[in-house]
mmCIF file of C-alpha atoms in Angstrom:
data_model
loop_
_atom_site.group_PDB
_atom_site.id
_atom_site.type_symbol
_atom_site.label_atom_id
_atom_site.label_comp_id
_atom_site.label_asym_id
_atom_site.label_seq_id
_atom_site.Cartn_x
_atom_site.Cartn_y
_atom_site.Cartn_z
ATOM 1 C CA MET A 16 -25.744 6.794 14.831
ATOM 2 C CA GLY A 17 -23.279 5.227 12.542
ATOM 3 C CA ALA A 18 -20.047 3.879 13.509
ATOM 4 C CA ARG A 19 -17.202 5.961 15.383
ATOM 5 C CA VAL A 20 -13.844 6.204 14.170
ATOM 6 C CA PHE A 21 -10.701 8.246 16.140
ATOM 7 C CA ILE A 22 -8.222 8.602 13.601
ATOM 8 C CA ASP A 23 -4.570 8.859 15.833
ATOM 9 C CA GLY A 24 -2.304 11.081 13.829
ATOM 10 C CA GLU A 25 -5.534 12.930 12.267
ATOM 11 C CA ALA A 26 -3.235 16.147 11.801
ATOM 12 C CA GLY A 27 -0.348 14.253 9.777
ATOM 13 C CA THR A 28 -0.614 13.571 5.484
ATOM 14 C CA THR A 29 -2.186 10.022 5.661
ATOM 15 C CA GLY A 30 -4.473 11.103 8.684
ATOM 16 C CA LEU A 31 -5.767 13.969 6.948
ATOM 17 C CA GLU A 32 -6.453 11.600 3.253
ATOM 18 C CA ILE A 33 -8.223 9.317 5.790
ATOM 19 C CA ARG A 34 -10.514 11.938 7.304
ATOM 20 C CA GLU A 35 -11.348 13.649 3.414
ATOM 21 C CA ARG A 36 -12.238 10.645 2.817
ATOM 22 C CA LEU A 37 -14.441 9.612 5.807
ATOM 23 C CA ALA A 38 -16.444 12.713 5.486
ATOM 24 C CA SER A 39 -17.947 11.674 2.374
ATOM 25 C CA GLU A 40 -19.188 8.061 4.486
ATOM 26 C CA PRO A 41 -22.984 8.573 5.555
ATOM 27 C CA SER A 42 -22.313 5.541 8.384
ATOM 28 C CA ILE A 43 -19.281 6.682 9.747
ATOM 29 C CA GLN A 44 -18.828 9.676 12.600
ATOM 30 C CA VAL A 45 -15.406 10.227 13.018
ATOM 31 C CA ALA A 46 -14.847 11.334 16.499
ATOM 32 C CA SER A 47 -11.045 14.022 17.081
ATOM 33 C CA ILE A 48 -8.845 15.258 20.145
ATOM 34 C CA ALA A 49 -8.339 18.271 21.044
ATOM 35 C CA PRO A 50 -5.039 19.469 20.127
ATOM 36 C CA GLU A 51 -3.616 19.878 23.434
ATOM 37 C CA ALA A 52 -4.975 16.543 24.070
ATOM 38 C CA ARG A 53 -3.247 14.756 21.481
ATOM 39 C CA LYS A 54 -0.112 13.372 22.773
ATOM 40 C CA ASP A 55 -1.745 12.914 26.548
ATOM 41 C CA PRO A 56 -2.033 9.040 26.956
ATOM 42 C CA GLU A 57 -5.295 9.172 28.823
ATOM 43 C CA ALA A 58 -6.864 11.517 27.002
ATOM 44 C CA ARG A 59 -6.538 9.228 24.146
ATOM 45 C CA LYS A 60 -6.838 6.054 25.760
ATOM 46 C CA ALA A 61 -9.810 7.355 27.079
ATOM 47 C CA LEU A 62 -11.329 8.386 23.574
ATOM 48 C CA MET A 63 -10.534 4.826 21.876
ATOM 49 C CA ALA A 64 -12.636 3.463 24.431
ATOM 50 C CA ASP A 65 -15.973 5.184 23.233
ATOM 51 C CA VAL A 66 -15.457 4.367 19.289
ATOM 52 C CA ASP A 67 -15.582 1.088 17.055
ATOM 53 C CA LEU A 68 -12.476 1.650 15.699
ATOM 54 C CA VAL A 69 -9.237 3.753 15.211
ATOM 55 C CA VAL A 70 -7.194 4.694 12.455
ATOM 56 C CA LEU A 71 -3.381 4.986 13.354
ATOM 57 C CA CYS A 72 -1.072 7.771 11.397
ATOM 58 C CA LEU A 73 1.717 7.556 13.591
ATOM 59 C CA PRO A 74 5.232 6.250 13.565
ATOM 60 C CA ASP A 75 5.939 3.467 13.991
ATOM 61 C CA ALA A 76 7.636 3.370 18.472
ATOM 62 C CA ALA A 77 4.079 5.775 18.806
ATOM 63 C CA ALA A 78 1.951 3.202 16.764
ATOM 64 C CA ILE A 79 3.377 0.244 19.229
ATOM 65 C CA GLU A 80 3.337 2.416 21.943
ATOM 66 C CA ALA A 81 -1.108 2.721 20.806
ATOM 67 C CA VAL A 82 -1.800 -0.576 20.449
ATOM 68 C CA ALA A 83 -0.280 -0.785 24.278
ATOM 69 C CA LEU A 84 -3.416 1.420 25.126
ATOM 70 C CA ALA A 85 -5.617 0.280 23.353
ATOM 71 C CA ASP A 86 -5.019 -4.018 24.897
ATOM 72 C CA ALA A 87 -5.421 -2.009 28.242
ATOM 73 C CA LEU A 88 -9.450 -1.171 27.673
ATOM 74 C CA GLY A 89 -10.035 -5.380 27.903
ATOM 75 C CA GLU A 90 -13.455 -5.931 25.872
ATOM 76 C CA LYS A 91 -13.116 -2.035 25.522
ATOM 77 C CA ALA A 92 -10.743 -2.250 23.399
ATOM 78 C CA PRO A 93 -11.719 -1.168 19.529
ATOM 79 C CA LYS A 94 -10.847 -2.581 16.040
ATOM 80 C CA ILE A 95 -7.483 -1.151 14.541
ATOM 81 C CA VAL A 96 -6.396 0.022 11.116
ATOM 82 C CA ASP A 97 -1.989 0.335 11.688
ATOM 83 C CA ALA A 98 -0.877 3.154 8.936
ATOM 84 C CA SER A 99 2.493 2.096 10.020
ATOM 85 C CA THR A 100 5.380 -0.351 9.238
ATOM 86 C CA ALA A 101 4.969 -1.218 12.902
ATOM 87 C CA HIS A 102 2.991 -4.531 12.511
ATOM 88 C CA ARG A 103 2.462 -5.167 8.971
ATOM 89 C CA VAL A 104 4.600 -8.308 9.438
ATOM 90 C CA ALA A 105 3.602 -8.743 12.828
ATOM 91 C CA GLU A 106 1.839 -12.218 14.563
ATOM 92 C CA GLY A 107 -1.900 -11.503 15.190
ATOM 93 C CA TRP A 108 -2.269 -8.858 12.411
ATOM 94 C CA VAL A 109 -4.167 -8.781 9.061
ATOM 95 C CA TYR A 110 -2.384 -7.485 6.023
ATOM 96 C CA GLY A 111 -5.207 -4.779 4.591
ATOM 97 C CA PHE A 112 -4.462 -6.018 0.945
ATOM 98 C CA PRO A 113 -7.955 -7.697 -0.149
ATOM 99 C CA GLU A 114 -7.042 -8.739 -3.678
ATOM 100 C CA LEU A 115 -4.017 -10.526 -2.159
ATOM 101 C CA GLY A 116 -5.671 -13.878 -2.352
ATOM 102 C CA ARG A 117 -9.034 -15.692 -2.181
ATOM 103 C CA GLY A 118 -10.187 -14.772 1.373
ATOM 104 C CA GLN A 119 -8.462 -11.894 2.077
ATOM 105 C CA ALA A 120 -10.512 -9.719 2.507
ATOM 106 C CA ASP A 121 -12.563 -11.901 4.537
ATOM 107 C CA ALA A 122 -10.037 -12.169 6.798
ATOM 108 C CA ILE A 123 -10.209 -8.316 7.291
ATOM 109 C CA ARG A 124 -14.012 -8.072 7.705
ATOM 110 C CA THR A 125 -13.750 -10.437 10.706
ATOM 111 C CA ALA A 126 -10.119 -9.011 11.811
ATOM 112 C CA ARG A 127 -9.829 -6.885 14.674
ATOM 113 C CA ARG A 128 -6.112 -6.197 13.907
ATOM 114 C CA VAL A 129 -5.514 -4.952 10.142
ATOM 115 C CA ALA A 130 -1.781 -3.633 9.000
ATOM 116 C CA ASN A 131 -2.047 -1.120 6.672
ATOM 117 C CA PRO A 132 0.189 -1.547 3.361
ATOM 118 C CA GLY A 133 3.654 0.242 2.747
ATOM 119 C CA CYS A 134 2.676 2.036 -0.777
ATOM 120 C CA TYR A 135 5.634 0.362 -2.963
ATOM 121 C CA PRO A 136 4.892 -3.131 -1.353
ATOM 122 C CA THR A 137 0.728 -2.395 -2.385
ATOM 123 C CA GLY A 138 2.417 -2.117 -6.284
ATOM 124 C CA GLY A 139 5.086 -4.463 -6.211
ATOM 125 C CA ILE A 140 2.923 -7.350 -4.268
ATOM 126 C CA ALA A 141 0.301 -6.292 -6.426
ATOM 127 C CA LEU A 142 2.005 -7.646 -9.600
ATOM 128 C CA ILE A 143 4.556 -10.436 -8.219
ATOM 129 C CA ARG A 144 1.975 -12.605 -6.359
ATOM 130 C CA PRO A 145 -0.706 -14.261 -8.613
ATOM 131 C CA LEU A 146 2.582 -15.201 -10.684
ATOM 132 C CA VAL A 147 4.053 -17.175 -7.540
ATOM 133 C CA ASP A 148 0.660 -17.853 -7.084
ATOM 134 C CA ALA A 149 0.348 -19.291 -10.409
ATOM 135 C CA GLY A 150 3.734 -20.874 -10.360
ATOM 136 C CA MET A 151 5.185 -18.641 -13.183
ATOM 137 C CA ILE A 152 7.248 -17.192 -10.905
ATOM 138 C CA PRO A 153 9.467 -19.254 -8.596
ATOM 139 C CA HIS A 154 8.961 -18.607 -5.040
ATOM 140 C CA ASP A 155 12.876 -18.861 -5.018
ATOM 141 C CA PHE A 156 13.791 -16.771 -8.125
ATOM 142 C CA PRO A 157 15.696 -13.987 -7.636
ATOM 143 C CA ILE A 158 13.424 -10.722 -7.863
ATOM 144 C CA THR A 159 14.073 -6.491 -8.383
ATOM 145 C CA VAL A 160 11.259 -4.251 -8.010
ATOM 146 C CA ASN A 161 11.958 -0.479 -8.548
ATOM 147 C CA ALA A 162 9.898 2.096 -7.887
ATOM 148 C CA VAL A 163 9.209 5.916 -8.144
ATOM 149 C CA SER A 164 7.448 7.284 -5.605
ATOM 150 C CA GLY A 165 6.179 11.586 -5.400
ATOM 151 C CA TYR A 166 7.439 12.826 -2.485
ATOM 152 C CA SER A 167 4.600 12.884 -0.279
ATOM 153 C CA GLY A 168 5.190 9.144 0.961
ATOM 154 C CA GLY A 169 8.118 11.196 2.703
ATOM 155 C CA GLY A 170 6.489 12.586 5.343
ATOM 156 C CA LYS A 171 6.228 16.135 6.649
ATOM 157 C CA SER A 172 10.558 16.394 6.692
ATOM 158 C CA MET A 173 10.706 15.634 2.974
ATOM 159 C CA ILE A 174 7.588 17.710 2.078
ATOM 160 C CA GLU A 175 8.886 20.892 3.848
ATOM 161 C CA SER A 176 11.988 20.081 1.826
ATOM 162 C CA TYR A 177 10.450 20.010 -1.404
ATOM 163 C CA GLU A 178 7.571 22.877 -0.869
ATOM 164 C CA VAL A 179 8.829 25.017 1.566
ATOM 165 C CA ALA A 180 12.917 24.824 1.848
ATOM 166 C CA GLY A 181 13.197 23.820 -2.068
ATOM 167 C CA THR A 182 16.788 22.007 -0.779
ATOM 168 C CA ALA A 183 15.399 18.718 -2.478
ATOM 169 C CA PRO A 184 17.011 17.154 -5.412
ATOM 170 C CA ALA A 185 14.811 16.757 -8.893
ATOM 171 C CA PHE A 186 15.136 13.438 -8.567
ATOM 172 C CA GLU A 187 17.134 10.492 -6.360
ATOM 173 C CA LEU A 188 17.607 6.812 -5.335
ATOM 174 C CA TYR A 189 17.657 5.978 -2.348
ATOM 175 C CA GLY A 190 17.185 2.733 0.101
ATOM 176 C CA LEU A 191 20.737 2.125 -1.647
ATOM 177 C CA GLY A 192 21.973 -0.077 1.736
ATOM 178 C CA PHE A 193 19.093 -2.790 0.668
ATOM 179 C CA GLU A 194 17.571 -3.176 3.802
ATOM 180 C CA HIS A 195 14.516 -0.698 3.467
ATOM 181 C CA LYS A 196 11.730 -0.828 5.878
ATOM 182 C CA HIS A 197 9.355 -2.316 3.030
ATOM 183 C CA VAL A 198 11.120 -5.547 2.309
ATOM 184 C CA PRO A 199 9.904 -7.570 4.749
ATOM 185 C CA GLU A 200 6.200 -7.489 3.908
ATOM 186 C CA LEU A 201 7.226 -7.051 -0.073
ATOM 187 C CA GLN A 202 9.064 -10.549 0.411
ATOM 188 C CA ARG A 203 6.396 -12.500 2.750
ATOM 189 C CA TYR A 204 2.868 -11.324 1.112
ATOM 190 C CA SER A 205 4.683 -11.547 -2.885
ATOM 191 C CA GLY A 206 5.332 -15.106 -1.452
ATOM 192 C CA LEU A 207 8.758 -14.528 -1.891
ATOM 193 C CA SER A 208 11.166 -17.292 0.088
ATOM 194 C CA ARG A 209 14.490 -15.514 -1.648
ATOM 195 C CA ARG A 210 14.644 -11.291 -0.309
ATOM 196 C CA PRO A 211 13.866 -9.088 -3.369
ATOM 197 C CA ILE A 212 16.328 -6.617 -4.555
ATOM 198 C CA PHE A 213 14.064 -3.239 -3.993
ATOM 199 C CA ILE A 214 15.161 0.216 -4.999
ATOM 200 C CA PRO A 215 13.233 3.353 -4.442
ATOM 201 C CA SER A 216 12.978 6.155 -6.038
ATOM 202 C CA VAL A 217 11.617 10.074 -5.110
ATOM 203 C CA GLY A 218 10.728 12.600 -7.831
ATOM 204 C CA ASN A 219 9.645 16.134 -7.747
ATOM 205 C CA PHE A 220 6.322 16.047 -7.641
ATOM 206 C CA ARG A 221 3.839 15.846 -5.017
ATOM 207 C CA GLN A 222 2.014 12.383 -5.684
ATOM 208 C CA GLY A 223 1.813 9.091 -7.594
ATOM 209 C CA MET A 224 4.087 6.078 -8.122
ATOM 210 C CA LEU A 225 4.788 3.821 -10.734
ATOM 211 C CA VAL A 226 6.399 0.169 -9.482
ATOM 212 C CA SER A 227 8.130 -2.289 -11.881
ATOM 213 C CA VAL A 228 9.373 -5.033 -12.115
ATOM 214 C CA PRO A 229 11.922 -6.590 -14.496
ATOM 215 C CA LEU A 230 11.712 -10.550 -16.518
ATOM 216 C CA HIS A 231 13.259 -12.332 -18.520
ATOM 217 C CA LEU A 232 10.880 -14.919 -19.584
ATOM 218 C CA ASP A 233 13.474 -17.434 -20.564
ATOM 219 C CA ALA A 234 14.543 -17.489 -17.314
ATOM 220 C CA LEU A 235 11.428 -18.436 -15.461
ATOM 221 C CA PRO A 236 10.588 -22.711 -16.180
ATOM 222 C CA SER A 237 7.479 -22.192 -18.135
ATOM 223 C CA LYS A 238 8.561 -19.725 -20.453
ATOM 224 C CA PRO A 239 6.002 -17.430 -20.412
ATOM 225 C CA THR A 240 4.764 -14.839 -22.987
ATOM 226 C CA ALA A 241 3.274 -10.859 -22.175
ATOM 227 C CA GLY A 242 0.044 -12.644 -23.092
ATOM 228 C CA ASP A 243 0.495 -15.782 -20.233
ATOM 229 C CA LEU A 244 1.259 -12.745 -17.755
ATOM 230 C CA GLU A 245 -0.976 -11.242 -18.375
ATOM 231 C CA ALA A 246 -3.931 -13.294 -18.606
ATOM 232 C CA THR A 247 -2.671 -14.656 -15.089
ATOM 233 C CA LEU A 248 -2.901 -11.590 -13.725
ATOM 234 C CA ALA A 249 -6.258 -10.670 -15.601
ATOM 235 C CA ALA A 250 -7.638 -14.018 -13.657
ATOM 236 C CA HIS A 251 -6.390 -13.020 -10.344
ATOM 237 C CA TYR A 252 -8.144 -9.335 -10.769
ATOM 238 C CA GLN A 253 -11.585 -10.322 -11.886
ATOM 239 C CA GLY A 254 -13.731 -8.535 -9.854
ATOM 240 C CA SER A 255 -12.304 -5.878 -8.193
ATOM 241 C CA HIS A 256 -13.226 -2.522 -8.160
ATOM 242 C CA LEU A 257 -10.096 -1.067 -7.503
ATOM 243 C CA VAL A 258 -7.133 -2.982 -9.393
ATOM 244 C CA ARG A 259 -7.320 -3.210 -13.357
ATOM 245 C CA VAL A 260 -4.797 -5.188 -15.845
ATOM 246 C CA VAL A 261 -4.812 -3.050 -18.846
ATOM 247 C CA PRO A 262 -5.291 -4.797 -21.799
ATOM 248 C CA HIS A 263 -2.068 -5.253 -24.478
ATOM 249 C CA ALA A 264 -4.289 -3.396 -26.904
ATOM 250 C CA GLU A 265 -4.414 0.065 -24.104
ATOM 251 C CA THR A 266 -1.358 -0.733 -23.539
ATOM 252 C CA ALA A 267 0.216 -0.858 -26.883
ATOM 253 C CA LYS A 268 -0.987 2.897 -27.889
ATOM 254 C CA LEU A 269 0.906 3.778 -24.864
ATOM 255 C CA ASN A 270 4.422 4.633 -27.167
ATOM 256 C CA GLY A 271 6.374 2.778 -24.356
ATOM 257 C CA ARG A 272 5.411 5.835 -21.858
ATOM 258 C CA LEU A 273 3.864 5.819 -18.488
ATOM 259 C CA ASP A 274 2.591 8.795 -16.406
ATOM 260 C CA ALA A 275 3.208 7.913 -12.857
ATOM 261 C CA LEU A 276 0.817 11.258 -12.073
ATOM 262 C CA MET A 277 -2.230 10.141 -13.624
ATOM 263 C CA LEU A 278 -4.008 7.725 -11.105
ATOM 264 C CA ASN A 279 -4.065 10.929 -8.751
ATOM 265 C CA GLY A 280 -6.528 11.536 -6.141
ATOM 266 C CA SER A 281 -8.226 7.772 -7.005
ATOM 267 C CA ASP A 282 -8.224 4.874 -5.269
ATOM 268 C CA LYS A 283 -7.241 2.431 -8.157
ATOM 269 C CA LEU A 284 -4.412 0.643 -9.090
ATOM 270 C CA GLU A 285 -3.617 -0.650 -12.677
ATOM 271 C CA ILE A 286 -1.130 -3.063 -13.535
ATOM 272 C CA TYR A 287 0.439 -3.212 -17.450
ATOM 273 C CA VAL A 288 2.511 -6.051 -19.224
ATOM 274 C CA PHE A 289 5.209 -4.397 -21.039
ATOM 275 C CA ALA A 290 7.388 -7.109 -23.550
ATOM 276 C CA ASN A 291 8.907 -7.796 -26.198
ATOM 277 C CA ASP A 292 8.644 -11.829 -26.662
ATOM 278 C CA LYS A 293 11.072 -11.840 -29.665
ATOM 279 C CA LEU A 294 13.455 -10.742 -26.971
ATOM 280 C CA GLY A 295 12.210 -12.910 -23.934
ATOM 281 C CA GLN A 296 12.231 -9.578 -22.051
ATOM 282 C CA ALA A 297 9.129 -7.947 -19.631
ATOM 283 C CA VAL A 298 8.787 -5.542 -17.335
ATOM 284 C CA LEU A 299 5.378 -5.670 -15.204
ATOM 285 C CA VAL A 300 4.446 -1.834 -13.878
ATOM 286 C CA ALA A 301 1.844 -1.060 -11.042
ATOM 287 C CA ARG A 302 0.627 2.481 -11.410
ATOM 288 C CA LEU A 303 -1.235 4.230 -8.454
ATOM 289 C CA ASP A 304 -1.702 7.687 -5.796
ATOM 290 C CA ASN A 305 0.832 6.534 -3.396
ATOM 291 C CA LEU A 306 -1.616 9.058 -0.772
ATOM 292 C CA GLY A 307 -4.719 6.702 -2.630
ATOM 293 C CA LYS A 308 -4.557 2.717 -2.829
ATOM 294 C CA GLY A 309 -0.741 3.111 -1.228
ATOM 295 C CA ALA A 310 -2.209 4.657 1.909
ATOM 296 C CA ALA A 311 -5.338 6.382 2.767
ATOM 297 C CA GLY A 312 -7.584 4.850 0.148
ATOM 298 C CA ALA A 313 -5.950 1.223 1.286
ATOM 299 C CA ALA A 314 -6.891 2.596 4.859
ATOM 300 C CA VAL A 315 -10.437 3.844 4.759
ATOM 301 C CA GLN A 316 -10.920 0.400 2.152
ATOM 302 C CA ASN A 317 -9.957 -1.283 5.346
ATOM 303 C CA ILE A 318 -12.122 0.055 7.553
ATOM 304 C CA ARG A 319 -14.929 0.147 5.762
ATOM 305 C CA LEU A 320 -14.615 -3.912 5.401
ATOM 306 C CA MET A 321 -13.780 -4.129 8.739
ATOM 307 C CA LEU A 322 -16.783 -1.906 9.865
ATOM 308 C CA GLY A 323 -19.363 -3.992 7.397
ATOM 309 C CA LEU A 324 -20.195 -1.553 4.980
#
């Protein structure tokens, strides 16, 4: 018998996506709890004791309570992948972005507690961290991250406002108080000492995401060209089967346009460097499915690593 996995919160958007992906994993058996027992702490605790790994697809407060249930099991406690925001910058948790840097995938393999990244930070960190590590972007450089996501990233209430009530606008900015809950992980794992400005937005499409970082190249100490940025990013992700840096020859054929929906249904992430060296300006763009590499796909990637698959 293969490894057993319990998705605590399997009826939610991310939980359903994870369950669908795990259905094609012959080495994994998904253990479910009866619908009437989903909020029964003792029933959940008993199931946790009987599985190898638990995925938490819960609100932050409920995820913290679920971890306490698992802790109470002592040596019988399962490994945990937490898809909530609750533990992304918490001590004792490994950040679940295997492509973050050398050794990160190995750290996830040996971890018992992994915090699944947020969808927006996945794109932002993917763009910024390699350039910070290479010294092209100073740790204290002022960075702005802009992003647009499909409405499925907003959870049940936002999905209903678009698909049922029809009350949502076609497009809106939000997080304009500059304190979006994803900023702490975005800053920490990008390697920035200065808090970035992060302004997300949502459009009237179910899933898909673009995350962009504009840069004044002449304001960077090394005065990099577009080629320098692309080469550094490509070197960082060399050998990755999920993250791809799109070469300039392909980028040039896009006529300055990028569709947010083209990776929907995929667990891949694409990185683009759009630049005008004459003007000394560039914008880095990450494209991903917010339910794929931005949520469920990332969780399954971490599950596979943690279970040695």
